[in-house]
Coordinates of C-alpha atoms and ligand atoms in Angstrom, one line a residue:
M1 CA 0.1 0.4 -0.2
A2 CA 1.3 3.2 -1.0
N3 CA 1.5 6.6 0.9
V4 CA -0.6 9.4 0.1
G5 CA -0.4 13.4 0.4
V6 CA -3.2 15.6 -0.5
I7 CA -2.1 19.4 -1.3
G8 CA -4.0 22.2 -2.2
L9 CA -3.5 23.9 -5.8
Q10 CA -4.5 26.9 -5.1
W11 CA -5.3 29.5 -2.2
G12 CA -7.2 26.8 0.3
D13 CA -10.5 25.7 -0.3
E14 CA -10.1 23.5 -2.9
G15 CA -12.5 20.6 -1.7
K16 CA -9.6 18.9 -0.2
G17 CA -12.0 17.7 3.1
K18 CA -14.3 15.8 0.1
V19 CA -10.9 13.6 -1.4
I20 CA -9.7 13.1 1.8
D21 CA -12.9 11.2 3.2
Y22 CA -12.2 9.3 -0.3
L23 CA -9.2 8.7 0.4
S24 CA -9.3 8.0 4.0
D25 CA -11.3 4.6 3.3
F26 CA -7.7 3.3 2.2
A27 CA -6.0 4.7 4.3
D28 CA -5.0 2.9 8.4
V29 CA -3.6 6.5 9.4
I30 CA -4.2 10.6 8.2
V31 CA -2.4 13.0 10.2
R32 CA -2.3 16.4 9.9
F33 CA 1.0 18.1 9.6
Q34 CA 0.6 22.0 9.3
G35 CA -2.0 25.1 10.2
G36 CA -4.5 24.9 12.9
P37 CA -8.4 26.2 12.5
N38 CA -7.8 28.0 10.5
A39 CA -9.2 25.2 8.4
G40 CA -12.3 24.5 7.2
H41 CA -13.3 21.1 5.7
T42 CA -16.8 20.8 4.4
I43 CA -17.8 16.8 4.4
V44 CA -21.4 15.9 3.4
A45 CA -20.9 12.0 5.3
N46 CA -24.6 10.3 5.6
G47 CA -26.8 12.6 4.6
Q48 CA -24.9 15.1 7.1
K49 CA -23.1 18.1 6.8
V50 CA -19.8 17.8 8.7
I51 CA -17.2 21.1 9.1
L52 CA -13.6 20.2 10.6
H53 CA -10.9 23.1 11.1
L54 CA -8.9 21.2 12.9
I55 CA -9.7 18.0 13.6
P56 CA -7.7 15.5 10.7
S57 CA -11.5 14.6 7.8
G58 CA -10.3 10.7 8.4
I59 CA -12.0 11.1 11.4
L60 CA -15.7 10.8 10.3
R61 CA -14.5 7.2 8.7
E62 CA -14.4 4.3 11.6
N63 CA -11.6 2.5 12.2
K64 CA -9.2 4.9 11.3
Y65 CA -6.0 6.8 13.6
C66 CA -6.0 10.2 13.1
V67 CA -3.4 12.0 14.2
I68 CA -2.5 15.8 14.7
G69 CA 1.0 16.4 14.3
N70 CA 3.9 18.3 15.6
G71 CA 3.3 20.7 12.9
V72 CA 0.5 22.2 13.8
V73 CA -0.8 24.9 16.1
L74 CA -4.1 23.8 18.3
D75 CA -6.8 25.9 20.0
P76 CA -8.3 23.5 22.7
A77 CA -11.1 25.1 22.5
V78 CA -12.1 24.4 19.3
L79 CA -10.6 21.1 20.0
E80 CA -13.1 20.4 22.2
Q81 CA -16.4 21.9 20.4
E82 CA -15.2 19.8 17.3
I83 CA -14.8 16.9 19.6
T84 CA -18.2 17.2 21.7
E85 CA -19.9 17.3 18.5
L86 CA -18.4 14.7 17.0
K87 CA -18.9 12.4 19.1
K88 CA -23.0 13.6 19.5
L89 CA -22.8 12.5 15.6
G90 CA -21.9 9.1 16.9
F91 CA -18.3 9.4 15.5
I92 CA -14.5 9.4 17.4
K93 CA -16.4 6.0 18.9
D94 CA -12.5 5.0 20.4
D95 CA -10.5 7.7 21.3
K96 CA -7.5 5.2 21.4
K97 CA -7.8 6.2 17.7
F98 CA -6.9 9.8 18.2
L99 CA -3.7 10.9 19.0
I100 CA -2.3 14.9 19.4
S101 CA 1.4 15.3 19.5
G102 CA 2.8 16.5 22.2
L103 CA 5.2 18.5 19.9
A104 CA 2.0 20.8 18.7
H105 CA 1.6 24.2 19.8
V106 CA -0.7 25.7 21.5
I107 CA -3.3 28.7 19.9
M108 CA -3.1 31.3 23.3
P109 CA -5.8 34.0 24.0
Y110 CA -3.5 36.1 22.8
H111 CA -2.5 34.9 20.3
K112 CA -6.0 34.9 19.2
K113 CA -6.1 38.6 20.2
L114 CA -3.2 40.2 18.7
D115 CA -4.5 38.3 15.6
A116 CA -8.0 41.0 15.3
L117 CA -5.9 44.0 16.9
K118 CA -2.7 43.4 13.3
E119 CA -6.0 43.5 11.0
S120 CA -7.5 46.1 12.6
K121 CA -5.1 48.3 13.9
G122 CA -2.2 47.5 12.0
T123 CA -1.1 48.9 8.3
K124 CA -0.9 45.9 6.0
K125 CA -4.8 43.3 6.3
I126 CA -4.3 39.9 4.8
G127 CA -7.4 39.2 5.4
T128 CA -7.1 36.1 8.7
T129 CA -8.9 34.0 9.9
G130 CA -8.8 35.6 13.2
R131 CA -7.8 32.5 15.0
G132 CA -4.6 33.0 16.5
I133 CA -3.1 31.7 13.4
G134 CA 0.3 33.3 12.9
P135 CA 0.8 34.8 16.2
A136 CA 0.9 31.0 17.4
Y137 CA 3.0 30.3 14.8
E138 CA 5.3 33.4 15.3
D139 CA 6.1 32.2 18.9
K140 CA 6.9 29.4 17.9
S141 CA 9.9 30.3 15.7
S142 CA 10.8 32.7 18.4
R143 CA 11.3 29.9 21.0
L144 CA 8.2 31.5 23.6
G145 CA 6.0 29.0 22.3
I146 CA 3.7 26.7 24.4
R147 CA 3.8 23.1 23.2
V148 CA 1.0 20.6 24.7
I149 CA 3.3 18.3 26.9
D150 CA 4.2 21.9 28.1
L151 CA 0.3 22.9 28.9
L152 CA 0.3 19.1 30.1
D153 CA 2.7 20.0 32.9
R154 CA 1.1 22.7 35.2
K155 CA 4.3 24.4 36.6
V156 CA 6.0 25.0 33.1
F157 CA 2.8 25.9 32.1
T158 CA 2.8 28.5 34.6
E159 CA 5.9 30.0 33.6
K160 CA 5.4 29.9 30.1
V161 CA 2.6 31.8 30.3
K162 CA 4.1 34.7 32.6
Q163 CA 6.7 34.5 30.7
N164 CA 4.9 35.0 27.7
L165 CA 2.5 38.1 28.8
E166 CA 5.1 40.1 30.1
I167 CA 5.6 40.6 26.6
K168 CA 2.6 39.9 25.3
N169 CA 0.7 41.8 27.8
Y170 CA 3.3 45.2 27.0
V171 CA 2.6 44.9 22.8
I172 CA -1.1 45.2 23.8
K173 CA -1.2 47.8 26.7
K174 CA 1.4 50.1 25.1
Y175 CA 1.5 49.4 21.6
Y176 CA -2.2 48.7 20.7
K177 CA -3.5 50.5 23.9
D178 CA -5.7 47.5 24.0
E179 CA -6.9 45.4 27.4
G180 CA -4.0 42.5 28.2
F181 CA -4.3 39.8 29.9
K182 CA -4.1 38.1 33.5
P183 CA -1.9 35.1 34.3
R184 CA -3.6 33.7 36.6
Q185 CA -6.9 33.5 34.9
V186 CA -5.4 32.6 31.8
I187 CA -3.8 29.7 33.7
K188 CA -7.1 29.0 34.9
D189 CA -9.2 28.5 32.1
Y190 CA -7.1 26.4 29.7
S191 CA -5.8 24.0 32.7
Q192 CA -9.9 23.3 32.4
Y193 CA -8.5 21.6 28.8
V194 CA -5.9 19.6 30.6
K195 CA -8.3 16.7 31.1
L196 CA -9.2 16.4 27.8
L197 CA -5.7 16.9 26.2
R198 CA -4.8 14.6 28.6
K199 CA -6.6 11.6 27.3
Y200 CA -5.1 12.1 23.6
T201 CA -2.0 13.7 24.0
A202 CA 1.0 11.1 22.5
D203 CA 4.3 10.3 20.6
S204 CA 2.7 11.1 17.2
V205 CA 6.2 10.6 15.8
S206 CA 6.4 7.2 17.5
F207 CA 4.1 6.2 17.1
L208 CA 3.5 7.4 13.1
H209 CA 6.8 5.3 11.9
K210 CA 5.7 2.1 14.0
C211 CA 2.9 2.6 11.4
L212 CA 5.6 2.7 9.0
D213 CA 7.3 -0.4 9.5
R214 CA 4.4 -2.0 9.6
K215 CA 3.4 -0.6 6.1
K216 CA -0.1 0.5 7.4
A217 CA -1.5 3.3 4.3
I218 CA -0.6 6.6 5.9
L219 CA -2.4 10.0 4.3
F220 CA -1.4 13.2 5.1
E221 CA -4.5 15.8 5.0
G222 CA -3.2 19.3 3.8
A223 CA -4.6 22.1 5.2
Q224 CA -5.2 25.7 2.9
G225 CA -3.5 25.4 -1.0
T226 CA 0.4 26.4 -2.1
Y227 CA -0.4 29.8 -2.8
L228 CA -1.1 30.7 0.8
D229 CA 3.0 29.0 1.8
I230 CA 4.9 31.4 3.3
D231 CA 7.4 31.0 1.3
H232 CA 6.2 30.2 -1.9
G233 CA 2.9 31.9 -1.7
T234 CA 1.5 35.1 -2.5
Y235 CA 3.8 36.8 0.7
P236 CA 2.8 38.3 2.9
Y237 CA -0.7 37.0 2.1
V238 CA -0.6 34.2 2.9
T239 CA -0.6 32.0 6.0
S240 CA 2.3 31.0 8.4
S241 CA 3.0 27.7 7.7
N242 CA 4.5 25.9 4.8
T243 CA 1.2 24.3 3.3
M244 CA 3.3 22.0 0.4
S245 CA 3.9 18.5 -0.1
G246 CA 7.1 19.2 1.8
N247 CA 6.2 19.6 4.9
M248 CA 4.1 16.4 5.3
S249 CA 7.4 14.8 5.9
C250 CA 8.4 18.0 9.4
G251 CA 5.2 18.5 10.4
S252 CA 4.7 14.4 11.3
G253 CA 7.9 13.4 11.8
L254 CA 7.7 10.9 9.3
P255 CA 10.9 10.7 6.5
P256 CA 10.3 12.8 2.7
T257 CA 10.7 9.1 1.8
S258 CA 7.6 7.6 3.6
I259 CA 6.1 9.2 0.9
D260 CA 4.7 7.7 -2.1
R261 CA 2.0 10.1 -4.4
I262 CA 0.6 12.9 -3.8
V263 CA -2.3 14.6 -5.3
G264 CA -3.2 18.3 -5.7
I265 CA -6.1 18.9 -5.6
T266 CA -7.3 21.9 -7.9
K267 CA -11.2 23.4 -8.2
A268 CA -12.8 23.6 -12.2
Y269 CA -12.0 27.5 -11.7
T270 CA -10.0 29.4 -9.0
M271 CA -11.1 30.9 -6.1
R272 CA -9.8 32.8 -2.2
V273 CA -11.0 34.4 0.7
G274 CA -9.3 37.4 2.9
E275 CA -7.0 39.5 0.9
G276 CA -4.3 39.6 -1.5
P277 CA -3.9 39.1 -5.6
F278 CA -5.9 37.0 -7.9
P279 CA -5.3 37.5 -11.5
T280 CA -8.1 35.8 -12.7
E281 CA -10.6 37.2 -10.0
L282 CA -14.2 37.8 -12.1
A283 CA -15.2 41.1 -10.3
G284 CA -18.9 41.5 -12.1
P285 CA -22.1 39.2 -12.5
E286 CA -19.7 36.2 -13.5
G287 CA -18.0 36.0 -10.4
E288 CA -21.1 36.6 -8.4
L289 CA -22.7 33.9 -10.5
M290 CA -19.9 31.2 -9.7
R291 CA -19.7 31.8 -6.6
K292 CA -23.3 31.8 -6.2
I293 CA -24.0 28.3 -7.7
G294 CA -20.4 27.5 -6.3
D295 CA -22.1 28.0 -2.8
E296 CA -18.7 30.0 -2.4
F297 CA -18.6 30.9 1.1
G298 CA -16.2 30.2 3.9
A299 CA -16.0 27.1 6.2
T300 CA -14.6 28.7 8.8
T301 CA -15.6 32.7 8.8
G302 CA -18.5 32.1 6.4
R303 CA -17.1 35.1 4.0
P304 CA -18.2 35.4 0.9
R305 CA -15.0 33.5 -2.1
R306 CA -13.6 35.6 -4.7
C307 CA -14.5 33.7 -7.9
G308 CA -12.8 33.7 -11.4
W309 CA -10.9 31.0 -14.5
F310 CA -8.8 28.5 -13.4
D311 CA -5.5 29.5 -14.0
A312 CA -3.2 27.4 -15.7
V313 CA 0.0 29.1 -14.5
I314 CA -0.5 28.7 -10.6
V315 CA -1.5 25.4 -11.2
K316 CA 1.6 24.5 -13.1
R317 CA 3.8 25.7 -10.8
A318 CA 2.1 24.2 -8.1
V319 CA 2.4 21.0 -10.2
K320 CA 6.2 20.7 -9.9
L321 CA 6.0 23.0 -6.2
N322 CA 4.3 19.6 -4.3
G323 CA 5.4 17.0 -7.0
V324 CA 2.0 16.2 -7.5
T325 CA 1.4 12.6 -9.0
G326 CA -1.8 13.3 -9.7
L327 CA -4.6 16.1 -10.0
A328 CA -8.3 16.0 -8.2
L329 CA -10.6 18.3 -10.5
M330 CA -13.1 19.8 -8.0
K331 CA -16.7 20.9 -8.9
L332 CA -16.7 20.6 -12.5
D333 CA -20.1 21.2 -12.1
V334 CA -20.4 24.3 -11.3
L335 CA -19.2 25.3 -15.1
D336 CA -22.5 23.5 -16.1
T337 CA -24.2 27.0 -17.5
F338 CA -21.0 28.9 -18.5
E339 CA -21.1 28.8 -22.8
K340 CA -17.9 29.6 -22.9
I341 CA -14.8 28.6 -20.4
N342 CA -11.8 30.7 -19.6
V343 CA -8.5 29.5 -18.7
C344 CA -5.4 31.6 -17.9
V345 CA -2.9 30.1 -19.8
A346 CA 0.0 32.9 -19.5
Y347 CA 0.0 36.4 -17.8
K348 CA 1.1 39.6 -19.3
I349 CA 3.0 42.6 -17.3
G350 CA 3.5 46.0 -19.1
K351 CA 4.3 44.3 -22.4
R352 CA 5.8 41.1 -21.3
L353 CA 4.0 37.3 -21.5
Y354 CA 5.0 35.2 -17.9
S355 CA 4.6 32.0 -18.0
Q356 CA 5.5 31.4 -14.2
P357 CA 3.5 33.4 -11.7
P358 CA 5.7 36.8 -10.7
M359 CA 8.2 36.5 -7.8
D360 CA 7.2 40.6 -6.8
I361 CA 3.4 41.3 -5.6
Q362 CA 3.1 44.4 -7.0
D363 CA 3.7 42.4 -10.5
Y364 CA 1.4 39.9 -9.7
Y365 CA -1.3 42.5 -9.4
R366 CA -0.3 43.9 -12.3
C367 CA -0.4 40.7 -14.1
E368 CA -3.0 40.6 -17.3
P369 CA -4.2 36.8 -17.5
Q370 CA -4.3 35.5 -21.1
Y371 CA -6.7 33.1 -21.8
E372 CA -7.6 30.7 -24.0
Q373 CA -11.6 29.7 -24.8
L374 CA -12.9 26.7 -24.9
D375 CA -16.9 25.8 -25.5
G376 CA -18.9 25.0 -22.5
W377 CA -21.4 22.0 -22.7
N378 CA -24.2 23.6 -21.1
R379 CA -26.0 20.9 -19.9
S380 CA -26.0 19.9 -15.9
I381 CA -23.6 16.9 -14.8
R382 CA -24.6 16.8 -11.3
G383 CA -23.4 13.4 -9.9
V384 CA -22.0 12.0 -12.8
K385 CA -20.0 9.0 -11.6
K386 CA -18.3 7.9 -15.0
Y387 CA -15.9 9.3 -17.5
E388 CA -17.5 8.1 -20.9
D389 CA -21.0 9.8 -19.1
L390 CA -19.2 13.8 -19.3
P391 CA -20.2 16.2 -22.2
E392 CA -17.3 15.9 -25.4
N393 CA -17.3 19.3 -24.4
A394 CA -16.1 18.6 -20.7
K395 CA -13.6 15.9 -21.7
K396 CA -11.8 18.5 -24.1
Y397 CA -12.1 20.7 -21.1
L398 CA -10.2 18.3 -19.3
K399 CA -7.7 16.8 -21.7
R400 CA -7.0 20.7 -21.8
L401 CA -6.4 21.2 -18.0
E402 CA -3.9 18.0 -18.5
E403 CA -1.6 19.6 -21.0
L404 CA -2.1 23.1 -19.2
T405 CA -0.9 21.8 -16.0
G406 CA 1.3 18.7 -16.8
A407 CA -0.5 16.8 -14.9
R408 CA -3.1 13.9 -15.0
I409 CA -6.3 13.8 -13.8
D410 CA -7.6 11.2 -11.5
I411 CA -10.0 12.2 -9.5
I412 CA -12.9 14.5 -11.2
S413 CA -16.6 15.9 -8.5
T414 CA -19.0 16.3 -10.2
G415 CA -21.5 17.3 -6.7
P416 CA -20.5 17.7 -2.9
E417 CA -21.8 14.3 -1.7
R418 CA -19.7 11.3 -1.4
E419 CA -21.1 9.7 -4.9
S420 CA -20.6 12.1 -6.8
T421 CA -17.2 11.8 -7.8
I422 CA -15.5 9.8 -10.8
I423 CA -12.0 8.0 -10.2
L424 CA -10.1 7.2 -13.2
R425 CA -7.2 6.3 -11.0
N426 CA -7.1 5.6 -6.9
P427 CA -3.1 6.5 -5.6
F428 CA -3.5 4.2 -2.8
S429 CA -3.8 1.1 -4.8
S430 CA -2.6 2.5 -8.8
Ligands
LIG501 P1 -4.3 33.2 8.7 O1 -4.1 31.9 8.3 O2 -5.7 32.6 10.0 O3 -3.6 34.0 9.1 O4 -4.7 33.7 7.7 C1 -3.9 33.9 6.5 C2 -4.4 34.2 4.9 O5 -4.3 32.7 4.5 C3 -5.9 35.0 4.9 O6 -5.6 35.6 3.4 C4 -7.0 33.9 5.4 O7 -7.8 33.6 4.8 C5 -5.8 32.3 4.7 N1 -6.2 31.2 4.7 C6 -6.1 30.6 5.9 N2 -6.7 28.9 5.7 C7 -7.4 28.7 5.0 C8 -8.5 28.1 4.6 O8 -9.0 26.8 5.2 N3 -8.7 28.6 3.1 C9 -9.0 29.3 2.9 N4 -8.1 30.2 2.6 C10 -7.4 29.8 3.7

């Protein structure tokens, strides 16, 4: 059995939840390796719509091990809420099958406050999810962070909270002119999560290595997307972790050589939430129509998502950056009613044509997308399960996307339900 990673190739919200839900059926273990409750995976399972922000989507399948890896930043309040809701719906039947790395960093209340303050009072608004992600990763990098294992040790936790709050309170009060935090209150509030965390905290690295030795099938669950990657995304309009396949190893503790296949997820069009450049964005009625048909509203924040045509320039680069072995093309049915469908094949900046995304963010804003136009199929493909049943123009569209991105399409999604999927190749077995 192969080990498979799932990565978003655009700006997040590509539909990873559905693919992970499908693929987790073939996996023994599902591991999240980066990000935190800024993710939002919407899955329709057993007729129920479930939105998960932190817990790996594989939790919805029985008899699977789910791991929150060391690269994740974890908000205990979100964790508690998700566990409660999942248990109410009949999921997480066996607590021993859900593991949280003791090395994962904890999102503290001051992280959430600083995230909000930076967004509202800072000079550059990023349009974050407001979940404290950036400030938590900042503390991790500056070696001030509090890990799950620290939270479980009363003495260490108390010391770390006090040390952190000396600095955070100074910034919050003096720079942002806002109300600070009392160490005792923070310690008290977070102590209530100790019991819950103790139940799930483990040496996830040793566990995952044991799984590897026993040839268990492992699924790496990516969150956000390639263009929100802190290094390769549209910096500074990015999230604060490496979202790409390269981080599957660091964020889980498994070696890069253990990952056999990378499934790159992309929508049949493009969308993003928050601020930042988006060359193929449709600001007018076409974009509005796409948003409406695609129900494009953020799973975490509810914000309307910006929509536009498929951008082959960014996807082609993302295929290379992540070493994608096969694509999953999502929401093809959203394009059903478009008579003509545009695909961006290059950018024009000034008088020059570019086939790669620019490094400079200002150039990104100046990009004029160069479109190739294809005929639409003008009929509903909602729920189609076989490739042969797709209209010819839909097949032509898919073929052209393969040529332009340099990757073959393995999975096609034609609706939100688990069953509305065309599987051309299963990455676990092909
Ligand atoms: P943060 O991750 O909350 O710091 O937000 C940074 C940027 O990443 C913002 O533009 C967010 O909208 C975006 N972002 C973070 N998580 C997701 C996600 O799961 N899907 C889409 N966009 C996201």
